[in-house]
Short mmCIF file of C-alpha atoms in Angstrom, two decimals:
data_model
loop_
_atom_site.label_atom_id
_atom_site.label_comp_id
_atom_site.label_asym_id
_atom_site.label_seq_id
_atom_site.Cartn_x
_atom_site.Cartn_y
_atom_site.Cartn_z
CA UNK I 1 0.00 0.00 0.00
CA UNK I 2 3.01 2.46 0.78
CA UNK I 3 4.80 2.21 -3.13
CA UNK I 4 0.86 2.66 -4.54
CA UNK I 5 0.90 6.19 -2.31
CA UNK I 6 4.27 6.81 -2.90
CA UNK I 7 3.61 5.60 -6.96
CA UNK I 8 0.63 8.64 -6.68
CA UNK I 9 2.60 11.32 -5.03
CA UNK I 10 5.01 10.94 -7.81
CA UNK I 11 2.64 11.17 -10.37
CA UNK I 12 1.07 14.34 -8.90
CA UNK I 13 4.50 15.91 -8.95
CA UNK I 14 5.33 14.98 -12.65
CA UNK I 15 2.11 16.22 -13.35
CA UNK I 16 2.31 19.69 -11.68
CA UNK I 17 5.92 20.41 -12.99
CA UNK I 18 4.76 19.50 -16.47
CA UNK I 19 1.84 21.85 -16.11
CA UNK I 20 4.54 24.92 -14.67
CA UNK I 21 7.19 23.80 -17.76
CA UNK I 22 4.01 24.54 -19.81
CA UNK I 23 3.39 28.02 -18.86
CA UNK I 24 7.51 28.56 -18.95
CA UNK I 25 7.24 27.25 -22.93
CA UNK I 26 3.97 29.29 -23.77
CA UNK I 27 5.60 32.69 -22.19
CA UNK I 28 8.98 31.84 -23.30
CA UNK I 29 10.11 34.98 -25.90
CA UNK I 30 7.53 37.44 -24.69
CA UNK I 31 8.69 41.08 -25.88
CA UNK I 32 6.33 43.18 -24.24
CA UNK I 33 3.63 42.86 -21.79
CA UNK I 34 0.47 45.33 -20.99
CA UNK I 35 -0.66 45.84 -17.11
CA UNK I 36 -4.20 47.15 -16.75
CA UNK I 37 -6.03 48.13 -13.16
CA UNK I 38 -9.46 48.73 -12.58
CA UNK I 39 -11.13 50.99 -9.99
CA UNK I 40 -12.20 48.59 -7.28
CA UNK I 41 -15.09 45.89 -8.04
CA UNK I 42 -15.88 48.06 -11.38
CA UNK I 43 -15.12 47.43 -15.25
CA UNK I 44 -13.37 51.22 -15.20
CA UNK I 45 -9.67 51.46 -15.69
CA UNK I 46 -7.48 53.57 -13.64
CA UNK I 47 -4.01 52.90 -14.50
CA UNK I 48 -2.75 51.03 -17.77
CA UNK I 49 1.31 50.45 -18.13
CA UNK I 50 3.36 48.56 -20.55
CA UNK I 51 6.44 47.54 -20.66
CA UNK I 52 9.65 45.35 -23.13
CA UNK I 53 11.65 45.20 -20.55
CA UNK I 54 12.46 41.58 -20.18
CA UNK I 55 13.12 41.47 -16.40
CA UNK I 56 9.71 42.57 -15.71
CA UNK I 57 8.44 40.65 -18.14
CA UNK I 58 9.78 37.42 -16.71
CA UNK I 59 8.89 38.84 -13.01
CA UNK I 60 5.53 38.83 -14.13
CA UNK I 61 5.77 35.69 -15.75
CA UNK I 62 7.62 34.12 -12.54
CA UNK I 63 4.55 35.04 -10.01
CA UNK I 64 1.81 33.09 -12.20
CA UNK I 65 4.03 29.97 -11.33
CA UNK I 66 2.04 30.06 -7.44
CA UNK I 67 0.12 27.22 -6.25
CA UNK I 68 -2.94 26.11 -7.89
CA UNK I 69 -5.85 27.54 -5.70
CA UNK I 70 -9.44 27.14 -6.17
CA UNK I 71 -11.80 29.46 -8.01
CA UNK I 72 -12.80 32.45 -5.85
CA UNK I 73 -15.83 34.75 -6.85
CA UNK I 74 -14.12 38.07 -5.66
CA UNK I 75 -13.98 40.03 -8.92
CA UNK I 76 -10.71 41.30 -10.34
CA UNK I 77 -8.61 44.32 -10.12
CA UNK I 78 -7.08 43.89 -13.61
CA UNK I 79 -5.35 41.80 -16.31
CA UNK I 80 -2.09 41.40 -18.06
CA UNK I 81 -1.61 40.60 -21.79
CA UNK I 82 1.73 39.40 -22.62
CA UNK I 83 2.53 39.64 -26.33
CA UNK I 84 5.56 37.91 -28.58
CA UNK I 85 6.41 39.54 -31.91
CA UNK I 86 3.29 42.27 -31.49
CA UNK I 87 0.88 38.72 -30.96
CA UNK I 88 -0.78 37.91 -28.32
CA UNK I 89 0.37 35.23 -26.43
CA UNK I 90 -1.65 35.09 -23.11
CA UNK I 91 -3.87 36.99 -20.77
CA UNK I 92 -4.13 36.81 -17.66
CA UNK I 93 -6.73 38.18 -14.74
CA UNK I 94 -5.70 39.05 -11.49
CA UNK I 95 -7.06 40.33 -8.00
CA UNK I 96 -4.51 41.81 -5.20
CA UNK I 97 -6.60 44.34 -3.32
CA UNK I 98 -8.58 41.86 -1.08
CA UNK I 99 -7.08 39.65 1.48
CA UNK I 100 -7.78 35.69 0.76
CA UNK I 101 -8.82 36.61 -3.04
CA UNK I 102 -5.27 37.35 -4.32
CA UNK I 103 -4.76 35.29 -7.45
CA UNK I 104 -4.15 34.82 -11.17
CA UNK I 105 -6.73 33.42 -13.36
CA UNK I 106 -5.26 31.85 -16.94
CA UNK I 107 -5.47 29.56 -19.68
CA UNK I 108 -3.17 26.61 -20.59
CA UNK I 109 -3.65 23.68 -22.24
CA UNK I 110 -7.34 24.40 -22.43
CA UNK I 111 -7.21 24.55 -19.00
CA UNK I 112 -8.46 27.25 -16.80
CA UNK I 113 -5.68 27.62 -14.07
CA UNK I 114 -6.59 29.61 -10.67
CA UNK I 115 -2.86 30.37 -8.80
CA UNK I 116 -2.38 31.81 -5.71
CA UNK I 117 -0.66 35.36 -4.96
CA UNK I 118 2.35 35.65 -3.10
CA UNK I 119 3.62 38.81 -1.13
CA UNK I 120 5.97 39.73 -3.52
CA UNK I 121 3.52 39.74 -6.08
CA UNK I 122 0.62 41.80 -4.42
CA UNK I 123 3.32 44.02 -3.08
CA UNK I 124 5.10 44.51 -6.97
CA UNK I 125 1.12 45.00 -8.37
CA UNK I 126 0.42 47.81 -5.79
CA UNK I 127 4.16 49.60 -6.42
CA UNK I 128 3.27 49.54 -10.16
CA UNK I 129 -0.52 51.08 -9.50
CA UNK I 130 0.84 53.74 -7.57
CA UNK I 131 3.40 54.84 -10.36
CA UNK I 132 6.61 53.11 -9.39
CA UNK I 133 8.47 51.16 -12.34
CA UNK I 134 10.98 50.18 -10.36
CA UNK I 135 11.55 46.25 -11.22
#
């Protein structure tokens, strides 16, 4: 009964890093990348920035690697669209603002993915709302 647990826990591994090597491939080469925030719990935007500069791209790309969470219904504050060669490679929708909703919401693999927020994350979002570009 132990190498059938052991057999699963090993599978679920394999399984998740496949599914974070995924998201490294489909954001792999992104040039630019577009930030938008709404007002709070409305459709409204407040602050839009972009950016080509690789190290925030990949900063970016580095916090949707959290742990898989489950869906919350708390809205969003905004959404990211990275872009490769002026395309559109992948959006992304994210909330920050309320404690025990902070996540990313994306596609991949024709799979809806729900990933949880860290600090560094919610604290890099609320820098960049406030007008810091500091990366």
């Amino acid at each position: 009964m132990t190498s059938l647990k052991t057999y699963l826990l090993i599978i679920i591994v394999v399984l998740a890093s496949c599914n974070r090597s995924g998201l490294s491939k489909k954001l792999a080469g992104c040039d630019s990348l577009v930030i938008t925030f709404n007002a709070s719990n409305k459709d409204s935007i407040i602050h839009q920035i972009s950016t080509t500069e690789t190290k925030a791209i990949q900063k970016m790309a580095g916090f949707l690697k959290g742990k898989e969470t489950e869906f919350y219904k708390c809205g969003y504050d905004g959404n990211m669209l990275f872009f490769k060669g002026g395309i559109q490679v992948m959006p992304v929708v994210f909330k920050f603002r309320e404690e025990g909703c902070q996540t990313f919401v994306y596609d991949l693999d024709n799979k809806t993915v729900s990933s949880s927020m860290g600090n560094e994350a919610v604290s890099f979002l609320k820098s960049l709302l406030e007008g810091k570009n500091w990366y």
